[in-house]
mmCIF file of the C-alpha atoms, coordinates in Angstrom:
data_MODEL
# 
_entry.id   MODEL 
# 
loop_
_atom_site.group_PDB 
_atom_site.id 
_atom_site.type_symbol 
_atom_site.label_atom_id 
_atom_site.label_alt_id 
_atom_site.label_comp_id 
_atom_site.label_asym_id 
_atom_site.label_entity_id 
_atom_site.label_seq_id 
_atom_site.pdbx_PDB_ins_code 
_atom_site.Cartn_x 
_atom_site.Cartn_y 
_atom_site.Cartn_z 
_atom_site.occupancy 
_atom_site.B_iso_or_equiv 
_atom_site.pdbx_formal_charge 
_atom_site.auth_seq_id 
_atom_site.auth_comp_id 
_atom_site.auth_asym_id 
_atom_site.auth_atom_id 
_atom_site.pdbx_PDB_model_num 
ATOM 1   C CA . LEU A 1 1   ? -46.122 -53.740 -27.387 1.00 0.00 ? 1   LEU A CA 1 
ATOM 2   C CA . CYS A 1 2   ? -43.061 -55.536 -26.001 1.00 0.00 ? 2   CYS A CA 1 
ATOM 3   C CA . GLY A 1 3   ? -44.371 -59.095 -25.957 1.00 0.00 ? 3   GLY A CA 1 
ATOM 4   C CA . PHE A 1 4   ? -44.689 -61.463 -23.019 1.00 0.00 ? 4   PHE A CA 1 
ATOM 5   C CA . GLU A 1 5   ? -41.052 -61.914 -22.141 1.00 0.00 ? 5   GLU A CA 1 
ATOM 6   C CA . PRO A 1 6   ? -40.414 -62.878 -18.478 1.00 0.00 ? 6   PRO A CA 1 
ATOM 7   C CA . SER A 1 7   ? -38.898 -59.490 -17.668 1.00 0.00 ? 7   SER A CA 1 
ATOM 8   C CA . ILE A 1 8   ? -41.972 -57.727 -19.073 1.00 0.00 ? 8   ILE A CA 1 
ATOM 9   C CA . ILE A 1 9   ? -44.373 -59.951 -17.120 1.00 0.00 ? 9   ILE A CA 1 
ATOM 10  C CA . ARG A 1 10  ? -42.364 -59.373 -13.935 1.00 0.00 ? 10  ARG A CA 1 
ATOM 11  C CA . ALA A 1 11  ? -42.529 -55.606 -14.424 1.00 0.00 ? 11  ALA A CA 1 
ATOM 12  C CA . ALA A 1 12  ? -46.248 -55.733 -15.251 1.00 0.00 ? 12  ALA A CA 1 
ATOM 13  C CA . ILE A 1 13  ? -47.102 -57.717 -12.121 1.00 0.00 ? 13  ILE A CA 1 
ATOM 14  C CA . MET A 1 14  ? -45.034 -55.442 -9.889  1.00 0.00 ? 14  MET A CA 1 
ATOM 15  C CA . GLY A 1 15  ? -46.531 -52.347 -11.505 1.00 0.00 ? 15  GLY A CA 1 
ATOM 16  C CA . ALA A 1 16  ? -50.046 -53.703 -11.025 1.00 0.00 ? 16  ALA A CA 1 
ATOM 17  C CA . LEU A 1 17  ? -49.361 -54.480 -7.365  1.00 0.00 ? 17  LEU A CA 1 
ATOM 18  C CA . TYR A 1 18  ? -48.016 -50.961 -6.875  1.00 0.00 ? 18  TYR A CA 1 
ATOM 19  C CA . ILE A 1 19  ? -51.161 -49.452 -8.390  1.00 0.00 ? 19  ILE A CA 1 
ATOM 20  C CA . VAL A 1 20  ? -53.434 -51.651 -6.264  1.00 0.00 ? 20  VAL A CA 1 
ATOM 21  C CA . ALA A 1 21  ? -51.487 -50.826 -3.094  1.00 0.00 ? 21  ALA A CA 1 
ATOM 22  C CA . THR A 1 22  ? -51.661 -47.103 -3.838  1.00 0.00 ? 22  THR A CA 1 
ATOM 23  C CA . ALA A 1 23  ? -55.362 -47.213 -4.715  1.00 0.00 ? 23  ALA A CA 1 
ATOM 24  C CA . THR A 1 24  ? -56.270 -49.120 -1.555  1.00 0.00 ? 24  THR A CA 1 
ATOM 25  C CA . GLY A 1 25  ? -54.039 -47.100 0.760   1.00 0.00 ? 25  GLY A CA 1 
ATOM 26  C CA . ARG A 1 26  ? -51.805 -50.038 1.586   1.00 0.00 ? 26  ARG A CA 1 
ATOM 27  C CA . GLN A 1 27  ? -48.071 -49.882 2.082   1.00 0.00 ? 27  GLN A CA 1 
ATOM 28  C CA . ASN A 1 28  ? -46.086 -50.672 -1.039  1.00 0.00 ? 28  ASN A CA 1 
ATOM 29  C CA . SER A 1 29  ? -42.998 -52.848 -0.655  1.00 0.00 ? 29  SER A CA 1 
ATOM 30  C CA . THR A 1 30  ? -40.766 -53.627 -3.607  1.00 0.00 ? 30  THR A CA 1 
ATOM 31  C CA . PRO A 1 31  ? -39.304 -56.850 -2.117  1.00 0.00 ? 31  PRO A CA 1 
ATOM 32  C CA . ILE A 1 32  ? -42.803 -58.164 -1.387  1.00 0.00 ? 32  ILE A CA 1 
ATOM 33  C CA . ALA A 1 33  ? -44.000 -57.199 -4.878  1.00 0.00 ? 33  ALA A CA 1 
ATOM 34  C CA . LEU A 1 34  ? -40.963 -58.985 -6.333  1.00 0.00 ? 34  LEU A CA 1 
ATOM 35  C CA . ALA A 1 35  ? -41.746 -62.102 -4.294  1.00 0.00 ? 35  ALA A CA 1 
ATOM 36  C CA . TYR A 1 36  ? -45.373 -62.041 -5.420  1.00 0.00 ? 36  TYR A CA 1 
ATOM 37  C CA . ALA A 1 37  ? -44.307 -61.683 -9.054  1.00 0.00 ? 37  ALA A CA 1 
ATOM 38  C CA . ALA A 1 38  ? -41.975 -64.684 -8.737  1.00 0.00 ? 38  ALA A CA 1 
ATOM 39  C CA . ALA A 1 39  ? -44.683 -66.738 -7.014  1.00 0.00 ? 39  ALA A CA 1 
ATOM 40  C CA . ILE A 1 40  ? -47.298 -65.948 -9.654  1.00 0.00 ? 40  ILE A CA 1 
ATOM 41  C CA . MET A 1 41  ? -45.006 -66.596 -12.607 1.00 0.00 ? 41  MET A CA 1 
ATOM 42  C CA . THR A 1 42  ? -43.636 -69.875 -11.273 1.00 0.00 ? 42  THR A CA 1 
ATOM 43  C CA . ALA A 1 43  ? -47.126 -71.044 -10.291 1.00 0.00 ? 43  ALA A CA 1 
ATOM 44  C CA . LEU A 1 44  ? -48.367 -70.470 -13.836 1.00 0.00 ? 44  LEU A CA 1 
ATOM 45  C CA . ASN A 1 45  ? -45.240 -71.907 -15.458 1.00 0.00 ? 45  ASN A CA 1 
ATOM 46  C CA . PRO A 1 46  ? -42.674 -73.642 -13.215 1.00 0.00 ? 46  PRO A CA 1 
ATOM 47  C CA . GLN A 1 47  ? -40.284 -74.020 -16.150 1.00 0.00 ? 47  GLN A CA 1 
ATOM 48  C CA . VAL A 1 48  ? -39.885 -70.255 -16.378 1.00 0.00 ? 48  VAL A CA 1 
ATOM 49  C CA . VAL A 1 49  ? -37.109 -70.457 -13.774 1.00 0.00 ? 49  VAL A CA 1 
ATOM 50  C CA . HIS A 1 50  ? -34.879 -71.920 -16.494 1.00 0.00 ? 50  HIS A CA 1 
ATOM 51  C CA . ASP A 1 51  ? -35.358 -68.850 -18.695 1.00 0.00 ? 51  ASP A CA 1 
ATOM 52  C CA . VAL A 1 52  ? -32.279 -66.625 -18.518 1.00 0.00 ? 52  VAL A CA 1 
ATOM 53  C CA . GLY A 1 53  ? -34.468 -63.552 -18.976 1.00 0.00 ? 53  GLY A CA 1 
ATOM 54  C CA . PHE A 1 54  ? -36.401 -64.516 -15.849 1.00 0.00 ? 54  PHE A CA 1 
ATOM 55  C CA . GLN A 1 55  ? -33.189 -65.091 -13.914 1.00 0.00 ? 55  GLN A CA 1 
ATOM 56  C CA . LEU A 1 56  ? -31.547 -61.842 -14.986 1.00 0.00 ? 56  LEU A CA 1 
ATOM 57  C CA . SER A 1 57  ? -34.670 -59.738 -14.465 1.00 0.00 ? 57  SER A CA 1 
ATOM 58  C CA . PHE A 1 58  ? -35.323 -60.945 -10.923 1.00 0.00 ? 58  PHE A CA 1 
ATOM 59  C CA . ALA A 1 59  ? -31.652 -60.919 -9.947  1.00 0.00 ? 59  ALA A CA 1 
ATOM 60  C CA . ALA A 1 60  ? -31.132 -57.384 -11.257 1.00 0.00 ? 60  ALA A CA 1 
ATOM 61  C CA . THR A 1 61  ? -34.270 -56.081 -9.529  1.00 0.00 ? 61  THR A CA 1 
ATOM 62  C CA . LEU A 1 62  ? -33.295 -57.727 -6.240  1.00 0.00 ? 62  LEU A CA 1 
ATOM 63  C CA . GLY A 1 63  ? -29.832 -56.229 -6.598  1.00 0.00 ? 63  GLY A CA 1 
ATOM 64  C CA . LEU A 1 64  ? -31.288 -52.758 -7.110  1.00 0.00 ? 64  LEU A CA 1 
ATOM 65  C CA . VAL A 1 65  ? -33.522 -53.138 -4.059  1.00 0.00 ? 65  VAL A CA 1 
ATOM 66  C CA . THR A 1 66  ? -30.833 -54.419 -1.711  1.00 0.00 ? 66  THR A CA 1 
ATOM 67  C CA . LEU A 1 67  ? -27.474 -53.185 -2.990  1.00 0.00 ? 67  LEU A CA 1 
ATOM 68  C CA . ALA A 1 68  ? -27.993 -49.853 -4.757  1.00 0.00 ? 68  ALA A CA 1 
ATOM 69  C CA . SER A 1 69  ? -28.516 -47.750 -1.618  1.00 0.00 ? 69  SER A CA 1 
ATOM 70  C CA . PRO A 1 70  ? -25.474 -48.984 0.360   1.00 0.00 ? 70  PRO A CA 1 
ATOM 71  C CA . ILE A 1 71  ? -23.269 -48.685 -2.717  1.00 0.00 ? 71  ILE A CA 1 
ATOM 72  C CA . ARG A 1 72  ? -24.546 -45.141 -3.277  1.00 0.00 ? 72  ARG A CA 1 
ATOM 73  C CA . ASP A 1 73  ? -23.887 -44.246 0.362   1.00 0.00 ? 73  ASP A CA 1 
ATOM 74  C CA . ALA A 1 74  ? -20.353 -45.634 0.147   1.00 0.00 ? 74  ALA A CA 1 
ATOM 75  C CA . LEU A 1 75  ? -19.641 -43.705 -3.061  1.00 0.00 ? 75  LEU A CA 1 
ATOM 76  C CA . GLU A 1 76  ? -21.050 -40.481 -1.616  1.00 0.00 ? 76  GLU A CA 1 
ATOM 77  C CA . ALA A 1 77  ? -18.896 -40.892 1.497   1.00 0.00 ? 77  ALA A CA 1 
ATOM 78  C CA . ALA A 1 78  ? -15.806 -41.420 -0.650  1.00 0.00 ? 78  ALA A CA 1 
ATOM 79  C CA . ILE A 1 79  ? -16.580 -38.464 -2.928  1.00 0.00 ? 79  ILE A CA 1 
ATOM 80  C CA . ALA A 1 80  ? -17.318 -36.206 0.062   1.00 0.00 ? 80  ALA A CA 1 
ATOM 81  C CA . ARG A 1 81  ? -13.650 -36.376 1.038   1.00 0.00 ? 81  ARG A CA 1 
ATOM 82  C CA . SER A 1 82  ? -12.865 -34.240 -2.005  1.00 0.00 ? 82  SER A CA 1 
ATOM 83  C CA . HIS A 1 83  ? -14.592 -30.855 -2.117  1.00 0.00 ? 83  HIS A CA 1 
ATOM 84  C CA . ALA A 1 84  ? -13.796 -30.464 -5.808  1.00 0.00 ? 84  ALA A CA 1 
ATOM 85  C CA . LEU A 1 85  ? -15.472 -33.755 -6.704  1.00 0.00 ? 85  LEU A CA 1 
ATOM 86  C CA . SER A 1 86  ? -18.444 -33.416 -4.368  1.00 0.00 ? 86  SER A CA 1 
ATOM 87  C CA . SER A 1 87  ? -19.244 -29.955 -5.718  1.00 0.00 ? 87  SER A CA 1 
ATOM 88  C CA . ALA A 1 88  ? -18.915 -30.976 -9.367  1.00 0.00 ? 88  ALA A CA 1 
ATOM 89  C CA . PRO A 1 89  ? -22.047 -30.499 -11.481 1.00 0.00 ? 89  PRO A CA 1 
ATOM 90  C CA . ALA A 1 90  ? -24.279 -33.570 -11.868 1.00 0.00 ? 90  ALA A CA 1 
ATOM 91  C CA . MET A 1 91  ? -22.087 -35.540 -9.457  1.00 0.00 ? 91  MET A CA 1 
ATOM 92  C CA . ARG A 1 92  ? -25.117 -36.792 -7.531  1.00 0.00 ? 92  ARG A CA 1 
ATOM 93  C CA . GLY A 1 93  ? -26.685 -38.118 -10.720 1.00 0.00 ? 93  GLY A CA 1 
ATOM 94  C CA . LEU A 1 94  ? -23.448 -39.817 -11.737 1.00 0.00 ? 94  LEU A CA 1 
ATOM 95  C CA . ILE A 1 95  ? -23.149 -41.467 -8.328  1.00 0.00 ? 95  ILE A CA 1 
ATOM 96  C CA . GLU A 1 96  ? -26.736 -42.695 -8.510  1.00 0.00 ? 96  GLU A CA 1 
ATOM 97  C CA . THR A 1 97  ? -26.253 -44.133 -11.996 1.00 0.00 ? 97  THR A CA 1 
ATOM 98  C CA . PHE A 1 98  ? -22.973 -45.793 -11.047 1.00 0.00 ? 98  PHE A CA 1 
ATOM 99  C CA . ALA A 1 99  ? -24.465 -47.282 -7.869  1.00 0.00 ? 99  ALA A CA 1 
ATOM 100 C CA . VAL A 1 100 ? -27.457 -48.697 -9.732  1.00 0.00 ? 100 VAL A CA 1 
ATOM 101 C CA . THR A 1 101 ? -25.173 -50.146 -12.393 1.00 0.00 ? 101 THR A CA 1 
ATOM 102 C CA . LEU A 1 102 ? -22.872 -51.820 -9.872  1.00 0.00 ? 102 LEU A CA 1 
ATOM 103 C CA . ALA A 1 103 ? -25.856 -53.205 -7.954  1.00 0.00 ? 103 ALA A CA 1 
ATOM 104 C CA . ALA A 1 104 ? -27.364 -54.766 -11.071 1.00 0.00 ? 104 ALA A CA 1 
ATOM 105 C CA . ILE A 1 105 ? -24.024 -56.122 -12.263 1.00 0.00 ? 105 ILE A CA 1 
ATOM 106 C CA . GLY A 1 106 ? -23.181 -57.566 -8.862  1.00 0.00 ? 106 GLY A CA 1 
ATOM 107 C CA . ALA A 1 107 ? -26.508 -59.365 -8.652  1.00 0.00 ? 107 ALA A CA 1 
ATOM 108 C CA . THR A 1 108 ? -26.395 -60.785 -12.181 1.00 0.00 ? 108 THR A CA 1 
ATOM 109 C CA . LEU A 1 109 ? -22.673 -61.525 -12.537 1.00 0.00 ? 109 LEU A CA 1 
ATOM 110 C CA . PRO A 1 110 ? -22.831 -65.290 -11.810 1.00 0.00 ? 110 PRO A CA 1 
ATOM 111 C CA . ILE A 1 111 ? -25.826 -65.759 -14.127 1.00 0.00 ? 111 ILE A CA 1 
ATOM 112 C CA . THR A 1 112 ? -24.054 -63.913 -16.925 1.00 0.00 ? 112 THR A CA 1 
ATOM 113 C CA . ALA A 1 113 ? -20.845 -65.888 -16.393 1.00 0.00 ? 113 ALA A CA 1 
ATOM 114 C CA . ILE A 1 114 ? -22.595 -69.264 -16.373 1.00 0.00 ? 114 ILE A CA 1 
ATOM 115 C CA . THR A 1 115 ? -24.917 -68.536 -19.305 1.00 0.00 ? 115 THR A CA 1 
ATOM 116 C CA . PHE A 1 116 ? -22.616 -66.648 -21.656 1.00 0.00 ? 116 PHE A CA 1 
ATOM 117 C CA . ASP A 1 117 ? -19.116 -67.629 -20.423 1.00 0.00 ? 117 ASP A CA 1 
ATOM 118 C CA . ARG A 1 118 ? -18.326 -63.928 -20.582 1.00 0.00 ? 118 ARG A CA 1 
ATOM 119 C CA . VAL A 1 119 ? -18.605 -60.890 -18.310 1.00 0.00 ? 119 VAL A CA 1 
ATOM 120 C CA . SER A 1 120 ? -18.457 -57.227 -19.241 1.00 0.00 ? 120 SER A CA 1 
ATOM 121 C CA . VAL A 1 121 ? -15.678 -55.002 -17.976 1.00 0.00 ? 121 VAL A CA 1 
ATOM 122 C CA . VAL A 1 122 ? -16.908 -51.722 -19.466 1.00 0.00 ? 122 VAL A CA 1 
ATOM 123 C CA . ALA A 1 123 ? -20.564 -51.941 -18.386 1.00 0.00 ? 123 ALA A CA 1 
ATOM 124 C CA . PRO A 1 124 ? -20.268 -49.515 -15.422 1.00 0.00 ? 124 PRO A CA 1 
ATOM 125 C CA . LEU A 1 125 ? -18.660 -46.848 -17.612 1.00 0.00 ? 125 LEU A CA 1 
ATOM 126 C CA . ALA A 1 126 ? -20.928 -47.520 -20.585 1.00 0.00 ? 126 ALA A CA 1 
ATOM 127 C CA . ASN A 1 127 ? -24.036 -47.096 -18.446 1.00 0.00 ? 127 ASN A CA 1 
ATOM 128 C CA . LEU A 1 128 ? -22.938 -43.629 -17.353 1.00 0.00 ? 128 LEU A CA 1 
ATOM 129 C CA . PHE A 1 129 ? -23.405 -42.573 -20.969 1.00 0.00 ? 129 PHE A CA 1 
ATOM 130 C CA . ALA A 1 130 ? -26.292 -44.831 -21.974 1.00 0.00 ? 130 ALA A CA 1 
ATOM 131 C CA . VAL A 1 131 ? -28.641 -44.463 -19.011 1.00 0.00 ? 131 VAL A CA 1 
ATOM 132 C CA . THR A 1 132 ? -28.864 -40.703 -19.481 1.00 0.00 ? 132 THR A CA 1 
ATOM 133 C CA . ALA A 1 133 ? -30.685 -41.333 -22.779 1.00 0.00 ? 133 ALA A CA 1 
ATOM 134 C CA . PHE A 1 134 ? -33.076 -43.976 -21.450 1.00 0.00 ? 134 PHE A CA 1 
ATOM 135 C CA . ILE A 1 135 ? -35.818 -41.578 -20.344 1.00 0.00 ? 135 ILE A CA 1 
ATOM 136 C CA . ALA A 1 136 ? -35.584 -39.714 -23.650 1.00 0.00 ? 136 ALA A CA 1 
ATOM 137 C CA . VAL A 1 137 ? -35.866 -43.004 -25.551 1.00 0.00 ? 137 VAL A CA 1 
ATOM 138 C CA . ALA A 1 138 ? -38.924 -44.057 -23.531 1.00 0.00 ? 138 ALA A CA 1 
ATOM 139 C CA . ILE A 1 139 ? -40.716 -40.718 -23.897 1.00 0.00 ? 139 ILE A CA 1 
ATOM 140 C CA . THR A 1 140 ? -40.032 -40.167 -27.588 1.00 0.00 ? 140 THR A CA 1 
ATOM 141 C CA . SER A 1 141 ? -40.818 -43.791 -28.499 1.00 0.00 ? 141 SER A CA 1 
ATOM 142 C CA . THR A 1 142 ? -44.131 -43.628 -26.627 1.00 0.00 ? 142 THR A CA 1 
ATOM 143 C CA . LEU A 1 143 ? -44.960 -40.334 -28.303 1.00 0.00 ? 143 LEU A CA 1 
ATOM 144 C CA . ALA A 1 144 ? -44.110 -41.718 -31.740 1.00 0.00 ? 144 ALA A CA 1 
ATOM 145 C CA . ALA A 1 145 ? -46.245 -44.822 -31.109 1.00 0.00 ? 145 ALA A CA 1 
ATOM 146 C CA . ALA A 1 146 ? -49.200 -42.684 -29.981 1.00 0.00 ? 146 ALA A CA 1 
ATOM 147 C CA . ILE A 1 147 ? -48.964 -40.419 -33.021 1.00 0.00 ? 147 ILE A CA 1 
ATOM 148 C CA . THR A 1 148 ? -48.794 -43.422 -35.332 1.00 0.00 ? 148 THR A CA 1 
ATOM 149 C CA . LEU A 1 149 ? -51.885 -44.991 -33.731 1.00 0.00 ? 149 LEU A CA 1 
ATOM 150 C CA . ILE A 1 150 ? -53.846 -41.778 -34.232 1.00 0.00 ? 150 ILE A CA 1 
ATOM 151 C CA . ALA A 1 151 ? -52.496 -40.979 -37.693 1.00 0.00 ? 151 ALA A CA 1 
ATOM 152 C CA . PRO A 1 152 ? -50.777 -43.972 -39.336 1.00 0.00 ? 152 PRO A CA 1 
ATOM 153 C CA . SER A 1 153 ? -49.689 -41.872 -42.290 1.00 0.00 ? 153 SER A CA 1 
ATOM 154 C CA . ALA A 1 154 ? -47.631 -39.748 -39.920 1.00 0.00 ? 154 ALA A CA 1 
ATOM 155 C CA . GLY A 1 155 ? -45.623 -42.799 -38.808 1.00 0.00 ? 155 GLY A CA 1 
ATOM 156 C CA . PRO A 1 156 ? -42.411 -41.994 -40.699 1.00 0.00 ? 156 PRO A CA 1 
ATOM 157 C CA . VAL A 1 157 ? -42.384 -38.435 -39.393 1.00 0.00 ? 157 VAL A CA 1 
ATOM 158 C CA . ALA A 1 158 ? -43.185 -39.583 -35.851 1.00 0.00 ? 158 ALA A CA 1 
ATOM 159 C CA . ALA A 1 159 ? -40.327 -42.068 -36.013 1.00 0.00 ? 159 ALA A CA 1 
ATOM 160 C CA . LEU A 1 160 ? -37.914 -39.177 -36.535 1.00 0.00 ? 160 LEU A CA 1 
ATOM 161 C CA . ILE A 1 161 ? -38.829 -37.974 -33.046 1.00 0.00 ? 161 ILE A CA 1 
ATOM 162 C CA . ALA A 1 162 ? -37.644 -41.213 -31.450 1.00 0.00 ? 162 ALA A CA 1 
ATOM 163 C CA . TRP A 1 163 ? -34.624 -41.737 -33.688 1.00 0.00 ? 163 TRP A CA 1 
ATOM 164 C CA . PRO A 1 164 ? -31.970 -39.380 -32.154 1.00 0.00 ? 164 PRO A CA 1 
ATOM 165 C CA . PRO A 1 165 ? -31.970 -40.701 -28.547 1.00 0.00 ? 165 PRO A CA 1 
ATOM 166 C CA . ALA A 1 166 ? -32.294 -44.320 -29.712 1.00 0.00 ? 166 ALA A CA 1 
ATOM 167 C CA . ALA A 1 167 ? -29.462 -43.875 -32.207 1.00 0.00 ? 167 ALA A CA 1 
ATOM 168 C CA . TYR A 1 168 ? -27.307 -42.313 -29.487 1.00 0.00 ? 168 TYR A CA 1 
ATOM 169 C CA . MET A 1 169 ? -27.918 -45.212 -27.092 1.00 0.00 ? 169 MET A CA 1 
ATOM 170 C CA . ILE A 1 170 ? -27.104 -47.795 -29.779 1.00 0.00 ? 170 ILE A CA 1 
ATOM 171 C CA . ALA A 1 171 ? -23.947 -45.872 -30.703 1.00 0.00 ? 171 ALA A CA 1 
ATOM 172 C CA . VAL A 1 172 ? -22.820 -45.877 -27.060 1.00 0.00 ? 172 VAL A CA 1 
ATOM 173 C CA . VAL A 1 173 ? -23.386 -49.629 -26.797 1.00 0.00 ? 173 VAL A CA 1 
ATOM 174 C CA . ASP A 1 174 ? -21.540 -50.300 -30.054 1.00 0.00 ? 174 ASP A CA 1 
ATOM 175 C CA . PHE A 1 175 ? -18.624 -48.061 -29.085 1.00 0.00 ? 175 PHE A CA 1 
ATOM 176 C CA . PHE A 1 176 ? -17.992 -49.575 -25.665 1.00 0.00 ? 176 PHE A CA 1 
ATOM 177 C CA . ALA A 1 177 ? -18.608 -53.124 -26.879 1.00 0.00 ? 177 ALA A CA 1 
ATOM 178 C CA . GLY A 1 178 ? -15.982 -52.602 -29.546 1.00 0.00 ? 178 GLY A CA 1 
ATOM 179 C CA . LEU A 1 179 ? -13.259 -51.490 -27.151 1.00 0.00 ? 179 LEU A CA 1 
ATOM 180 C CA . PRO A 1 180 ? -10.342 -53.908 -26.659 1.00 0.00 ? 180 PRO A CA 1 
ATOM 181 C CA . GLY A 1 181 ? -10.934 -55.979 -23.540 1.00 0.00 ? 181 GLY A CA 1 
ATOM 182 C CA . ALA A 1 182 ? -14.555 -54.835 -23.245 1.00 0.00 ? 182 ALA A CA 1 
ATOM 183 C CA . SER A 1 183 ? -15.474 -58.261 -21.939 1.00 0.00 ? 183 SER A CA 1 
ATOM 184 C CA . VAL A 1 184 ? -13.598 -61.135 -20.387 1.00 0.00 ? 184 VAL A CA 1 
ATOM 185 C CA . HIS A 1 185 ? -14.088 -64.778 -21.269 1.00 0.00 ? 185 HIS A CA 1 
ATOM 186 C CA . VAL A 1 186 ? -14.654 -66.995 -18.243 1.00 0.00 ? 186 VAL A CA 1 
ATOM 187 C CA . SER A 1 187 ? -15.115 -70.745 -18.123 1.00 0.00 ? 187 SER A CA 1 
ATOM 188 C CA . GLY A 1 188 ? -15.807 -73.365 -15.521 1.00 0.00 ? 188 GLY A CA 1 
ATOM 189 C CA . VAL A 1 189 ? -18.196 -71.190 -13.494 1.00 0.00 ? 189 VAL A CA 1 
ATOM 190 C CA . THR A 1 190 ? -20.705 -73.456 -11.771 1.00 0.00 ? 190 THR A CA 1 
ATOM 191 C CA . VAL A 1 191 ? -23.814 -73.111 -9.633  1.00 0.00 ? 191 VAL A CA 1 
ATOM 192 C CA . TRP A 1 192 ? -21.621 -73.625 -6.575  1.00 0.00 ? 192 TRP A CA 1 
ATOM 193 C CA . HIS A 1 193 ? -19.564 -70.574 -7.521  1.00 0.00 ? 193 HIS A CA 1 
ATOM 194 C CA . ALA A 1 194 ? -22.802 -68.635 -7.933  1.00 0.00 ? 194 ALA A CA 1 
ATOM 195 C CA . LEU A 1 195 ? -24.066 -69.717 -4.508  1.00 0.00 ? 195 LEU A CA 1 
ATOM 196 C CA . ALA A 1 196 ? -20.752 -68.689 -2.938  1.00 0.00 ? 196 ALA A CA 1 
ATOM 197 C CA . TRP A 1 197 ? -20.950 -65.281 -4.655  1.00 0.00 ? 197 TRP A CA 1 
ATOM 198 C CA . TYR A 1 198 ? -24.497 -64.670 -3.435  1.00 0.00 ? 198 TYR A CA 1 
ATOM 199 C CA . ALA A 1 199 ? -23.526 -65.811 0.065   1.00 0.00 ? 199 ALA A CA 1 
ATOM 200 C CA . VAL A 1 200 ? -20.793 -63.163 0.102   1.00 0.00 ? 200 VAL A CA 1 
ATOM 201 C CA . LEU A 1 201 ? -23.266 -60.520 -1.080  1.00 0.00 ? 201 LEU A CA 1 
ATOM 202 C CA . ALA A 1 202 ? -25.738 -61.583 1.620   1.00 0.00 ? 202 ALA A CA 1 
ATOM 203 C CA . VAL A 1 203 ? -23.097 -61.348 4.340   1.00 0.00 ? 203 VAL A CA 1 
ATOM 204 C CA . ALA A 1 204 ? -21.989 -57.933 3.060   1.00 0.00 ? 204 ALA A CA 1 
ATOM 205 C CA . TRP A 1 205 ? -25.591 -56.690 2.988   1.00 0.00 ? 205 TRP A CA 1 
ATOM 206 C CA . HIS A 1 206 ? -26.218 -58.008 6.499   1.00 0.00 ? 206 HIS A CA 1 
ATOM 207 C CA . ARG A 1 207 ? -23.056 -56.301 7.714   1.00 0.00 ? 207 ARG A CA 1 
ATOM 208 C CA . PHE A 1 208 ? -23.341 -52.943 6.003   1.00 0.00 ? 208 PHE A CA 1 
ATOM 209 C CA . ALA A 1 209 ? -26.869 -52.410 4.702   1.00 0.00 ? 209 ALA A CA 1 
ATOM 210 C CA . ARG A 1 210 ? -29.506 -54.291 6.685   1.00 0.00 ? 210 ARG A CA 1 
ATOM 211 C CA . PRO A 1 211 ? -32.075 -52.084 8.440   1.00 0.00 ? 211 PRO A CA 1 
ATOM 212 C CA . ALA A 1 212 ? -31.180 -51.152 11.998  1.00 0.00 ? 212 ALA A CA 1 
ATOM 213 C CA . THR A 1 213 ? -33.140 -52.850 14.769  1.00 0.00 ? 213 THR A CA 1 
ATOM 214 C CA . ALA A 1 214 ? -33.922 -51.695 18.260  1.00 0.00 ? 214 ALA A CA 1 
ATOM 215 C CA . GLU A 1 215 ? -31.140 -53.913 19.568  1.00 0.00 ? 215 GLU A CA 1 
ATOM 216 C CA . ASP A 1 216 ? -28.669 -52.387 17.115  1.00 0.00 ? 216 ASP A CA 1 
ATOM 217 C CA . ASP A 1 217 ? -29.664 -48.911 18.257  1.00 0.00 ? 217 ASP A CA 1 
ATOM 218 C CA . GLY A 1 218 ? -29.223 -49.812 21.911  1.00 0.00 ? 218 GLY A CA 1 
ATOM 219 C CA . ALA A 1 219 ? -32.930 -49.316 22.621  1.00 0.00 ? 219 ALA A CA 1 
ATOM 220 C CA . PRO A 1 220 ? -34.590 -51.512 25.259  1.00 0.00 ? 220 PRO A CA 1 
# 
């Protein structure tokens, strides 16, 4: 339905590996599945590494795997200092969404800067409003597609089911993109800048988020 874009193929391979691991009783590991997906795609088409969709998809997924949890923990620790904020309704969901957004942005920032000469400033805030509609968009779109396959004549009516959440998400994107200073133009960003950025992220992950070892715990 979506075509064979690199991000779709990456998701399909990882989803298939997850299903196989579950069916065979093997442990499922997202980083390993991500590595397998990259290996398979580059083996079939080495030039795919030059596709910005490939770069963004793998970078964002790696960012979610490695950075989202420590960012969430840091945000929860900061919010916990205020009883009013920590007890606010839906605060946990907002923290989760914000952490995921920051993780994806942090992992893809150099790629975005190099490819588009522009980085978004409002993305973290925009996602707080847009992500809430994503599940509704996926469910209603799937339902509309299924109804249309069964009864093509009911297509226009089925489309009305998927229209409200999709229209809301597009409106959110348009609104935040139209704000003054929504994005910042950057120039002169090179691969060396990107490598330095990722080195900083790696050091930060190793310092604050890497899994504890027996030596870290003081165990013999």
